[in-house]
Coordinates of C-alpha atoms in Angstrom, one line a residue:
M26 CA 0.0 0.0 0.0
S27 CA 1.4 3.4 -1.0
S28 CA 2.1 5.9 1.7
L29 CA -0.6 8.2 0.3
K30 CA -3.3 5.5 0.7
W31 CA -2.1 4.7 4.2
I32 CA -2.4 8.4 5.2
K33 CA -5.9 8.5 3.8
L34 CA -6.9 5.3 5.7
R35 CA -5.5 6.7 8.9
I36 CA -7.5 9.9 8.4
L37 CA -10.6 7.9 7.7
L38 CA -10.2 5.8 10.8
T39 CA -9.4 8.8 13.0
S40 CA -12.5 10.6 11.7
L41 CA -14.6 7.5 12.3
G42 CA -13.3 7.3 15.8
F43 CA -14.2 10.9 16.5
V44 CA -17.7 10.3 15.1
I45 CA -18.1 7.3 17.3
F46 CA -16.8 9.2 20.3
L47 CA -19.1 12.1 19.6
G48 CA -22.0 9.8 19.2
C49 CA -21.3 8.2 22.5
L50 CA -21.0 11.6 24.1
L51 CA -24.3 12.7 22.7
F52 CA -26.0 9.5 23.7
R53 CA -24.6 9.8 27.3
S54 CA -25.7 13.5 27.5
Y55 CA -29.2 12.5 26.3
H56 CA -29.3 9.7 28.8
L57 CA -28.3 11.9 31.8
Q58 CA -30.2 15.0 30.9
V59 CA -33.4 13.5 29.6
A60 CA -33.8 9.8 30.6
K61 CA -32.4 10.3 34.1
N62 CA -33.2 13.9 34.5
G63 CA -35.6 13.4 37.5
R64 CA -33.1 11.4 39.5
L65 CA -30.3 13.8 39.0
F66 CA -32.5 16.8 39.8
D67 CA -33.4 15.1 43.1
L68 CA -29.8 14.5 43.9
A69 CA -28.8 18.1 43.2
S70 CA -31.8 19.4 45.1
H71 CA -30.9 17.3 48.1
Q72 CA -27.5 18.9 48.1
Y73 CA -28.6 22.6 48.1
Q74 CA -32.2 22.4 49.5
A75 CA -33.7 21.2 52.8
R76 CA -37.4 20.6 53.6
L77 CA -38.1 22.3 56.9
P78 CA -41.2 21.8 59.1
V79 CA -43.2 25.0 59.5
V80 CA -44.9 25.2 62.8
A81 CA -47.9 27.2 61.6
K82 CA -50.2 29.3 63.6
R83 CA -53.4 27.5 64.7
G84 CA -56.8 29.2 64.5
T85 CA -58.4 30.6 67.7
I86 CA -61.3 29.0 69.5
V87 CA -63.8 31.4 70.9
D88 CA -67.1 31.2 72.7
R89 CA -70.5 32.4 71.4
N90 CA -69.7 36.0 72.5
G91 CA -66.2 36.0 70.9
Q92 CA -64.4 35.4 74.2
A93 CA -61.1 33.6 73.6
L94 CA -60.9 30.0 74.8
A95 CA -57.7 28.8 73.0
I96 CA -55.2 31.0 71.2
D97 CA -51.6 30.8 69.9
V98 CA -48.9 32.9 71.4
Q99 CA -45.5 33.4 69.7
V100 CA -42.5 31.7 71.4
A101 CA -38.9 30.9 70.5
S102 CA -37.1 27.6 70.3
V103 CA -33.3 27.3 70.4
G104 CA -31.3 24.8 68.4
I105 CA -27.6 24.2 67.4
H106 CA -25.6 22.9 64.5
P107 CA -22.7 21.3 66.4
S108 CA -20.4 21.0 63.4
Q109 CA -20.6 24.8 62.8
I110 CA -19.4 25.7 66.3
K111 CA -15.6 26.0 66.3
N112 CA -15.2 27.8 69.6
A113 CA -17.6 26.0 72.0
D114 CA -16.7 27.6 75.4
P115 CA -18.2 31.1 74.8
V116 CA -21.2 29.6 73.1
I117 CA -21.8 27.3 76.1
L118 CA -21.3 30.2 78.5
Q119 CA -23.8 32.5 76.7
L120 CA -26.5 29.9 76.2
S121 CA -26.2 28.8 79.9
S122 CA -26.5 32.4 81.0
V123 CA -29.5 33.4 78.9
L124 CA -31.4 30.1 79.0
K125 CA -30.7 29.3 82.6
L126 CA -29.6 25.8 81.7
S127 CA -26.6 23.9 83.1
K128 CA -23.4 24.1 81.1
E129 CA -23.2 20.2 81.2
K130 CA -26.5 19.9 79.4
I131 CA -25.5 22.3 76.7
K132 CA -22.1 20.7 76.3
A133 CA -23.8 17.3 75.8
K134 CA -25.8 18.8 73.0
L135 CA -22.7 20.2 71.4
N136 CA -21.0 16.8 71.5
S137 CA -23.8 15.2 69.6
S138 CA -23.0 13.5 66.3
K139 CA -26.3 14.8 64.8
K140 CA -26.3 17.7 62.3
F141 CA -28.9 19.5 64.4
E142 CA -30.0 19.4 68.1
W143 CA -32.7 21.3 69.9
V144 CA -31.4 22.9 73.1
T145 CA -34.7 24.1 74.4
R146 CA -38.2 24.8 73.0
R147 CA -41.1 27.2 73.6
I148 CA -39.3 29.8 75.6
S149 CA -40.5 33.4 75.7
A150 CA -40.2 35.4 72.5
E151 CA -38.2 38.1 74.5
T152 CA -35.6 35.5 75.5
G153 CA -35.3 34.4 71.9
D154 CA -34.7 38.1 70.9
V155 CA -31.8 38.3 73.4
L156 CA -30.1 35.3 71.8
R157 CA -30.7 36.6 68.3
R158 CA -28.9 39.8 69.1
L159 CA -25.8 37.8 70.3
K160 CA -25.5 36.2 66.8
L161 CA -23.7 33.1 68.1
D162 CA -22.2 30.8 65.4
G163 CA -24.1 27.6 64.8
V164 CA -27.0 28.7 67.1
V165 CA -30.5 28.9 65.6
V166 CA -33.4 30.8 67.2
A167 CA -36.6 29.7 65.6
T168 CA -40.0 31.3 65.9
E169 CA -42.8 28.9 66.9
Y170 CA -46.3 29.1 68.4
K171 CA -47.5 27.7 71.7
R172 CA -51.1 27.0 72.5
F173 CA -52.4 29.0 75.4
Y174 CA -55.7 28.7 77.2
P175 CA -56.3 32.0 79.0
N176 CA -59.1 30.6 81.2
K177 CA -56.9 27.7 82.5
E178 CA -59.2 24.9 83.7
I179 CA -62.4 26.5 82.4
A180 CA -63.7 24.2 79.6
G181 CA -60.4 22.3 79.6
H182 CA -62.0 18.8 79.0
L183 CA -64.0 20.2 76.2
L184 CA -61.1 22.0 74.5
G185 CA -58.5 19.3 74.8
A186 CA -54.8 20.2 74.3
V187 CA -52.1 20.8 71.7
G188 CA -48.5 19.4 72.2
Y189 CA -45.2 20.1 70.5
D190 CA -45.2 20.8 66.7
A191 CA -48.8 21.9 67.0
K192 CA -50.0 18.3 67.3
A193 CA -53.6 18.1 68.5
L194 CA -53.9 15.7 71.5
G195 CA -57.6 15.6 72.3
G196 CA -60.9 17.4 72.7
L197 CA -62.2 20.0 70.2
E198 CA -58.6 20.7 69.2
L199 CA -58.5 17.2 67.7
A200 CA -62.1 17.2 66.5
F201 CA -61.6 20.4 64.5
D202 CA -57.9 20.0 63.7
N203 CA -58.4 20.1 60.0
F204 CA -59.9 23.6 60.4
L205 CA -57.6 24.9 63.0
K206 CA -54.2 23.8 61.6
S207 CA -52.5 25.7 58.7
F208 CA -51.2 24.4 55.5
P209 CA -48.5 23.6 54.2
Q210 CA -46.8 22.0 57.1
S211 CA -43.3 22.2 55.6
Q212 CA -41.3 24.5 53.3
L213 CA -38.2 24.2 51.0
A214 CA -35.2 26.3 52.1
E215 CA -31.8 26.7 50.3
K216 CA -28.6 25.8 52.1
D217 CA -24.9 26.3 51.3
A218 CA -22.1 23.7 51.1
K219 CA -21.7 23.6 54.9
G220 CA -25.4 23.0 55.4
R221 CA -26.2 26.6 56.6
L222 CA -29.7 27.9 55.6
F223 CA -30.0 31.2 53.9
T224 CA -33.6 31.2 52.8
P225 CA -35.9 32.7 55.5
V226 CA -38.8 30.5 56.5
A227 CA -42.0 32.4 55.8
S228 CA -44.8 32.3 58.3
Q229 CA -47.9 30.4 57.3
E230 CA -50.8 32.5 58.4
I231 CA -53.7 30.6 56.6
F232 CA -55.9 29.1 59.3
H233 CA -59.5 29.0 60.5
D234 CA -61.1 30.3 63.7
I235 CA -63.7 28.1 65.5
H236 CA -66.8 29.8 67.1
L237 CA -68.6 27.6 69.7
T238 CA -72.1 27.7 71.1
I239 CA -70.5 27.6 74.6
D240 CA -71.0 30.7 76.8
L241 CA -67.9 31.3 78.9
N242 CA -69.9 32.9 81.7
L243 CA -72.3 29.9 81.9
Q244 CA -69.4 27.6 81.8
F245 CA -67.8 29.3 84.7
I246 CA -71.1 29.1 86.7
A247 CA -71.5 25.4 86.0
E248 CA -67.9 24.6 87.0
K249 CA -68.0 26.6 90.2
Y250 CA -71.0 24.8 91.6
L251 CA -70.0 21.4 90.2
R252 CA -66.7 21.7 92.1
E253 CA -68.4 22.7 95.4
N254 CA -70.4 19.5 95.9
A255 CA -67.8 17.3 94.2
Q256 CA -65.4 18.2 96.9
K257 CA -68.0 18.2 99.7
Y258 CA -69.1 14.7 98.9
K259 CA -65.7 13.4 97.7
A260 CA -67.1 12.3 94.3
K261 CA -64.9 10.3 92.0
S262 CA -66.0 12.5 89.0
G263 CA -68.9 14.5 87.8
F264 CA -70.3 16.8 85.1
A265 CA -72.9 19.5 84.6
L266 CA -74.5 20.3 81.2
I267 CA -76.5 23.4 80.2
I268 CA -78.3 23.3 76.8
D269 CA -80.9 25.5 75.1
P270 CA -83.9 23.3 74.6
H271 CA -85.3 25.3 71.7
T272 CA -82.1 25.3 69.5
G273 CA -80.1 22.3 70.7
E274 CA -77.1 24.6 71.4
I275 CA -74.8 23.4 74.2
L276 CA -74.1 26.4 76.4
A277 CA -71.9 24.8 79.0
M278 CA -70.2 21.4 79.6
A279 CA -68.4 21.3 82.9
N280 CA -66.4 18.3 84.1
Y281 CA -64.8 17.3 87.4
P282 CA -61.9 16.7 88.3
F283 CA -60.6 19.7 86.5
F284 CA -58.0 19.7 83.7
N285 CA -55.7 22.6 82.8
P286 CA -54.6 22.1 79.1
N287 CA -51.8 24.6 79.6
L288 CA -50.1 21.9 81.8
Y289 CA -51.5 18.8 80.1
W290 CA -48.5 16.7 80.8
E291 CA -49.1 16.9 84.6
Y292 CA -52.5 15.1 84.4
P293 CA -53.2 11.4 84.2
A294 CA -55.4 10.2 81.3
E295 CA -58.4 9.9 83.5
H296 CA -58.4 13.6 84.1
W297 CA -58.7 14.3 80.4
K298 CA -62.1 12.6 80.1
N299 CA -65.1 14.6 79.1
H300 CA -67.5 12.6 81.3
A301 CA -70.6 14.2 79.7
L302 CA -69.9 12.6 76.3
I303 CA -67.6 9.7 77.0
D304 CA -69.0 8.0 80.2
T305 CA -72.0 5.7 79.9
F306 CA -74.0 4.8 82.9
E307 CA -77.5 3.6 84.0
P308 CA -79.5 6.8 84.5
G309 CA -81.7 5.5 87.3
S310 CA -85.0 7.3 88.2
T311 CA -84.3 10.2 85.9
F312 CA -85.3 7.8 83.1
K313 CA -88.8 7.4 84.6
A314 CA -89.9 10.5 82.8
V315 CA -89.1 8.8 79.5
L316 CA -91.4 5.9 80.4
V317 CA -94.2 8.2 81.5
S318 CA -93.9 10.4 78.3
S319 CA -94.3 7.2 76.2
A320 CA -97.3 6.1 78.2
L321 CA -99.1 9.4 78.0
D322 CA -98.4 9.7 74.3
T323 CA -100.1 6.3 73.6
G324 CA -103.3 7.6 75.2
K325 CA -103.5 4.4 77.4
V326 CA -102.9 6.4 80.5
N327 CA -103.3 9.9 81.8
P328 CA -101.9 11.8 84.8
E329 CA -104.8 10.7 87.0
S330 CA -104.7 7.0 86.0
L331 CA -104.5 4.8 89.1
F332 CA -102.0 2.0 89.7
F333 CA -101.7 -0.3 92.7
C334 CA -98.1 -0.2 93.9
E335 CA -98.3 -3.5 95.9
N336 CA -97.5 -1.9 99.3
G337 CA -93.7 -1.7 98.4
T338 CA -92.9 -5.2 97.0
Y339 CA -93.7 -6.7 93.6
Q340 CA -92.5 -9.9 91.9
V341 CA -91.4 -9.7 88.2
E342 CA -90.2 -13.1 87.0
K343 CA -87.6 -14.2 89.6
R344 CA -86.8 -10.7 90.9
T345 CA -88.6 -8.8 93.7
I346 CA -88.9 -5.0 93.0
H347 CA -88.9 -2.7 96.0
D348 CA -90.1 0.8 96.7
H349 CA -88.6 2.9 99.5
A350 CA -92.1 3.1 101.1
P351 CA -95.2 0.8 101.2
Y352 CA -97.3 2.7 98.6
G353 CA -100.8 1.6 97.7
N354 CA -102.9 3.1 94.9
M355 CA -101.3 6.1 93.3
T356 CA -101.9 8.3 90.2
V357 CA -99.3 8.5 87.5
K358 CA -98.3 12.0 88.6
D359 CA -97.7 10.8 92.2
I360 CA -95.7 7.8 91.0
I361 CA -93.3 10.3 89.4
K362 CA -93.4 12.6 92.4
V363 CA -92.3 9.9 94.9
S364 CA -90.3 7.9 92.2
S365 CA -92.0 4.6 92.6
N366 CA -90.2 1.7 90.9
I367 CA -93.3 -0.5 91.1
G368 CA -95.5 2.2 89.8
V369 CA -93.5 2.7 86.6
T370 CA -93.2 -1.0 86.2
K371 CA -97.0 -1.3 86.2
I372 CA -97.3 1.6 83.7
A373 CA -94.7 -0.1 81.4
Q374 CA -96.7 -3.3 81.5
K375 CA -99.8 -1.5 80.4
I376 CA -98.3 0.2 77.3
G377 CA -96.2 -2.8 76.2
K378 CA -92.5 -3.1 75.2
Q379 CA -92.7 -1.8 71.7
A380 CA -94.2 1.6 72.6
L381 CA -91.5 2.2 75.2
Y382 CA -88.7 1.1 72.9
D383 CA -90.0 3.4 70.0
T384 CA -90.0 6.4 72.3
I385 CA -86.5 5.6 73.7
V386 CA -85.1 5.5 70.1
A387 CA -87.0 8.6 69.0
L388 CA -85.5 10.5 71.9
G389 CA -82.0 9.7 70.7
F390 CA -80.8 6.9 73.0
G391 CA -78.6 4.2 71.6
Q392 CA -77.2 6.6 69.0
K393 CA -74.3 9.0 69.0
P394 CA -75.4 12.6 69.3
G395 CA -73.2 13.5 66.3
L396 CA -70.9 16.1 67.7
D397 CA -67.8 14.2 66.3
F398 CA -66.1 14.6 69.6
P399 CA -63.2 12.1 70.1
G400 CA -64.4 9.1 72.1
E401 CA -68.1 10.1 71.9
E402 CA -70.3 7.2 73.1
Q403 CA -73.7 6.0 72.1
G404 CA -74.7 4.0 75.2
I405 CA -76.3 0.6 75.2
L406 CA -79.9 -0.1 74.1
R407 CA -80.7 -3.7 73.3
N408 CA -83.2 -4.5 70.6
V409 CA -86.7 -4.8 72.0
K410 CA -87.1 -8.3 70.5
G411 CA -84.7 -9.6 73.2
W412 CA -86.5 -7.9 76.1
S413 CA -87.9 -10.1 78.9
A414 CA -90.6 -8.9 81.2
L415 CA -87.9 -8.1 83.8
D416 CA -85.9 -6.2 81.2
Q417 CA -88.9 -4.0 80.5
S418 CA -89.4 -3.3 84.2
N419 CA -85.7 -2.5 84.7
I420 CA -85.6 -0.1 81.8
A421 CA -88.7 1.6 83.0
F422 CA -86.8 2.8 86.1
G423 CA -83.5 3.4 84.4
Q424 CA -81.6 0.1 84.8
G425 CA -80.6 -2.3 82.0
I426 CA -79.9 0.6 79.7
S427 CA -76.8 2.8 79.5
V428 CA -76.8 6.4 78.4
T429 CA -74.6 9.4 78.1
G430 CA -75.1 12.8 79.8
L431 CA -75.9 14.5 76.5
Q432 CA -78.5 11.9 75.6
M433 CA -80.3 12.5 78.8
A434 CA -80.2 16.3 78.4
Q435 CA -81.5 15.9 74.8
A436 CA -84.5 13.9 76.1
Y437 CA -85.5 16.5 78.7
A438 CA -84.9 19.2 76.2
T439 CA -87.6 17.5 74.1
F440 CA -90.0 17.6 77.0
A441 CA -89.2 21.3 77.4
N442 CA -89.6 22.0 73.7
S443 CA -93.2 20.8 73.3
G444 CA -92.1 17.3 72.2
I445 CA -89.8 18.5 69.4
R446 CA -86.3 17.0 69.6
M447 CA -83.5 19.4 68.4
K448 CA -80.1 18.2 67.2
S449 CA -77.4 19.1 69.7
F450 CA -74.4 21.0 68.5
L451 CA -71.2 22.7 69.7
L452 CA -69.8 24.3 66.6
S453 CA -71.5 27.5 65.6
K454 CA -69.3 28.6 62.7
V455 CA -65.9 28.4 61.1
V456 CA -64.3 31.6 59.8
S457 CA -61.1 31.8 57.7
S458 CA -58.1 34.0 58.6
E459 CA -59.3 36.3 55.7
G460 CA -62.7 36.7 57.5
E461 CA -64.7 34.5 55.2
E462 CA -67.4 32.3 56.8
I463 CA -66.6 28.8 55.7
L464 CA -69.2 26.9 57.7
R465 CA -72.2 27.7 59.9
Q466 CA -74.5 25.4 61.8
Y467 CA -78.1 26.4 62.4
P468 CA -80.7 24.8 64.8
S469 CA -82.4 21.9 63.2
E470 CA -85.1 19.4 64.2
A471 CA -84.2 15.8 64.7
G472 CA -87.9 14.9 64.8
V473 CA -91.3 15.4 66.5
V474 CA -91.2 12.8 69.2
L475 CA -94.2 13.6 71.4
K476 CA -97.5 15.4 71.2
S477 CA -97.4 18.9 72.6
R478 CA -100.0 18.0 75.2
T479 CA -97.9 15.1 76.3
A480 CA -94.9 17.3 76.8
T481 CA -97.0 19.7 78.8
Q482 CA -98.3 16.9 81.0
V483 CA -94.8 15.6 81.6
T484 CA -93.7 19.1 82.6
Q485 CA -96.5 19.4 85.2
M486 CA -95.5 16.0 86.7
L487 CA -91.9 17.0 86.9
E488 CA -92.8 20.2 88.6
G489 CA -94.4 18.1 91.3
V490 CA -91.1 16.4 92.0
V491 CA -89.6 19.7 93.4
D492 CA -92.7 20.5 95.4
E493 CA -93.3 19.5 99.0
G494 CA -93.3 15.8 99.3
G495 CA -91.2 15.2 96.1
T496 CA -87.7 13.8 95.9
G497 CA -86.3 17.0 94.4
Q498 CA -87.3 19.7 96.9
L499 CA -83.8 21.0 97.2
A500 CA -83.9 22.1 93.5
N501 CA -86.9 24.4 94.2
L502 CA -86.0 27.9 93.1
E503 CA -88.0 30.8 94.5
G504 CA -89.7 32.8 91.7
Y505 CA -89.0 30.3 89.0
P506 CA -91.0 27.0 88.5
V507 CA -88.7 24.1 88.1
A508 CA -89.5 20.8 86.2
G509 CA -87.1 18.1 87.1
K510 CA -86.3 14.6 88.3
T511 CA -83.8 13.0 90.8
G512 CA -81.8 9.9 90.1
T513 CA -79.9 7.6 92.4
A514 CA -78.6 4.6 90.3
Q515 CA -76.5 1.7 91.5
K516 CA -73.2 1.4 89.7
V517 CA -72.2 -1.7 87.8
D518 CA -68.8 -3.0 88.6
S519 CA -66.9 -3.2 85.3
K520 CA -65.1 -6.4 86.3
T521 CA -67.8 -8.4 88.0
R522 CA -70.7 -7.0 85.9
Q523 CA -72.7 -6.9 89.1
Y524 CA -74.0 -3.9 91.0
A525 CA -71.2 -2.6 93.3
P526 CA -72.4 -2.3 96.9
G527 CA -72.3 1.3 98.2
K528 CA -71.5 2.9 94.9
Y529 CA -74.0 5.1 93.1
V530 CA -74.4 7.6 90.3
S531 CA -76.3 10.6 91.8
S532 CA -78.1 13.1 89.5
F533 CA -80.7 15.7 89.0
I534 CA -82.0 16.9 85.6
G535 CA -84.5 19.6 84.9
Y536 CA -85.5 22.7 83.0
V537 CA -86.3 26.2 84.2
P538 CA -88.5 28.2 84.1
A539 CA -90.9 25.3 83.6
S540 CA -93.5 27.5 82.0
S541 CA -91.1 28.9 79.4
P542 CA -87.9 27.0 79.5
E543 CA -84.6 28.9 79.1
F544 CA -82.2 26.1 80.1
V545 CA -82.0 22.4 80.5
I546 CA -79.5 21.6 83.3
Y547 CA -78.2 18.1 84.1
V548 CA -75.9 17.5 87.1
V549 CA -74.3 14.1 87.7
Y550 CA -71.8 12.8 90.4
D551 CA -70.0 9.4 90.3
T552 CA -69.7 7.7 93.7
P553 CA -70.4 10.6 96.1
T554 CA -70.0 9.8 99.8
P555 CA -71.3 9.6 102.5
Q556 CA -74.5 11.0 101.0
Y557 CA -75.5 9.6 97.6
Y558 CA -79.1 10.5 96.9
G559 CA -79.5 12.6 93.8
G560 CA -82.0 14.9 95.6
V561 CA -79.4 15.7 98.3
V562 CA -76.1 15.7 96.3
A563 CA -77.1 17.0 92.8
A564 CA -80.4 18.9 93.2
P565 CA -78.8 21.8 95.2
V566 CA -76.2 22.2 92.4
F567 CA -79.0 22.4 89.8
K568 CA -80.6 25.1 91.9
N569 CA -77.4 27.2 92.3
I570 CA -76.5 26.9 88.6
A571 CA -80.1 27.8 87.5
R572 CA -80.3 30.8 89.8
E573 CA -77.1 32.4 88.5
A574 CA -77.7 31.4 84.9
L575 CA -81.2 33.0 84.9
A576 CA -79.8 36.2 86.6
Y577 CA -77.0 36.3 83.9
R578 CA -79.6 36.0 81.1
G579 CA -81.8 38.6 82.8
V580 CA -84.8 36.3 83.0
P581 CA -87.4 37.9 85.3
P582 CA -89.2 35.8 88.0
V583 CA -92.3 34.0 86.8
A584 CA -95.5 35.4 88.5
E585 CA -97.9 32.8 87.3
T586 CA -98.2 29.8 89.6
R587 CA -98.2 26.2 88.6
L588 CA -101.7 25.7 90.0
A589 CA -103.0 28.6 87.9
R590 CA -101.5 27.1 84.7
Q591 CA -103.1 23.7 85.5
G592 CA -106.5 25.3 85.8
N593 CA -106.1 26.8 82.3
L594 CA -105.6 23.4 80.7

């Protein structure tokens, strides 16, 4: 081969090599920039970006009058990047002095192998400002929010609590968390080669305020008097409810023992319980009004119908039912007045199981009230097909059925509202941080349960309970007719499933003024001692709450007497 041809071949081969090399280079560039673009972008982003949690401001919870129940206050949290602190001694000295922490604790944080360590969290904003001005290398002072409950224990069980990182822990804080918390919960920030952040974290101020039906003044009244007798009679727990019978609005929901959500970590789990919604119990004699309302509505009995009460003892199947006195013939209204177990048993037998069951269901028992409160219970109501004659008797005087406090209050609100049952509610409205109304709840009927005349007759009988000779005389309120009923129910032992000797649930429930009801009030104590009768332990609390609540609302005394109203029927 001539040298000229060899030179041409070498040029051709060299050119071909360059073409192949260039082709490989182009292919590799395409592969990296197009085919694997997402993966490389993620790797690069990881090197110069960090996703930081944003502790956003939560919405405020207020009562029906705009009084703050739960708010966010600005605080500071202090953290360190140990690798960025070259001269540790002055940093330790300054942090210890400002934060009032031991030098040993701070030194242990500095010796951490982690890239970041919190030194302390949720200190005052003023202390945070002091540290910011010192501009210490590797020290981060972050702005956060801390939940604050300005009324301390007032409505604590209802509100719940919020922990670190704005995490809802219970109560309405948890129930309405999706409204109260802000979005997004994190933000991208840029960092340099040493991991130092140089993008400011913007505050997230998009949230919603919650307006409740609760009245802070009524809540205070209920808690004040609930506490008095709880301590006097050494009750294990208790609650007091106030609701508006005409709208279904819950105006107060007091619980004992008290719980301060500002210091939630100091309380055992039992102290967090909202007993009015979570506890289920046998209601005892307060349930007799339910039986009588059913009987009157069927038309099979009237207030003057006579029943023989067997002189105090009556056999139903294998059980002997007792009254606390040897009663003979009594009218329906007197049976309720003296709270005769045998009397209501006889009434239940006359109307039949189905009629009683239908009324119980229509009043809302055996169903959750629908507040969406965490742990809200529905109680226990067995299907009527499984009732024996003894079951029917027991249920007639409030045994063999379990209820919640709100269910009982709803039932008596139905009596007070001419037989119309209203849906109970706590949430009035939700308003965005821009002032836009997102949601509003209005009063709504759950159903017409009783004839208006039946409700009026039940009211008159319940007024007799607080008159002379009735079991609820200590609830009598001068100037205001009261319709109510006492309850003293044996407690069931959760382990043995038998009635526990000497342990009772004591209660009084009623509405006032009976002629034109403003409030339904229900007071319950668990295991009071040494006294345990509802007429002694709970009835005076009802009276005190009612007196102050009516004065607060400016309700004038009722001049018309009960006897005068009876004569007009």
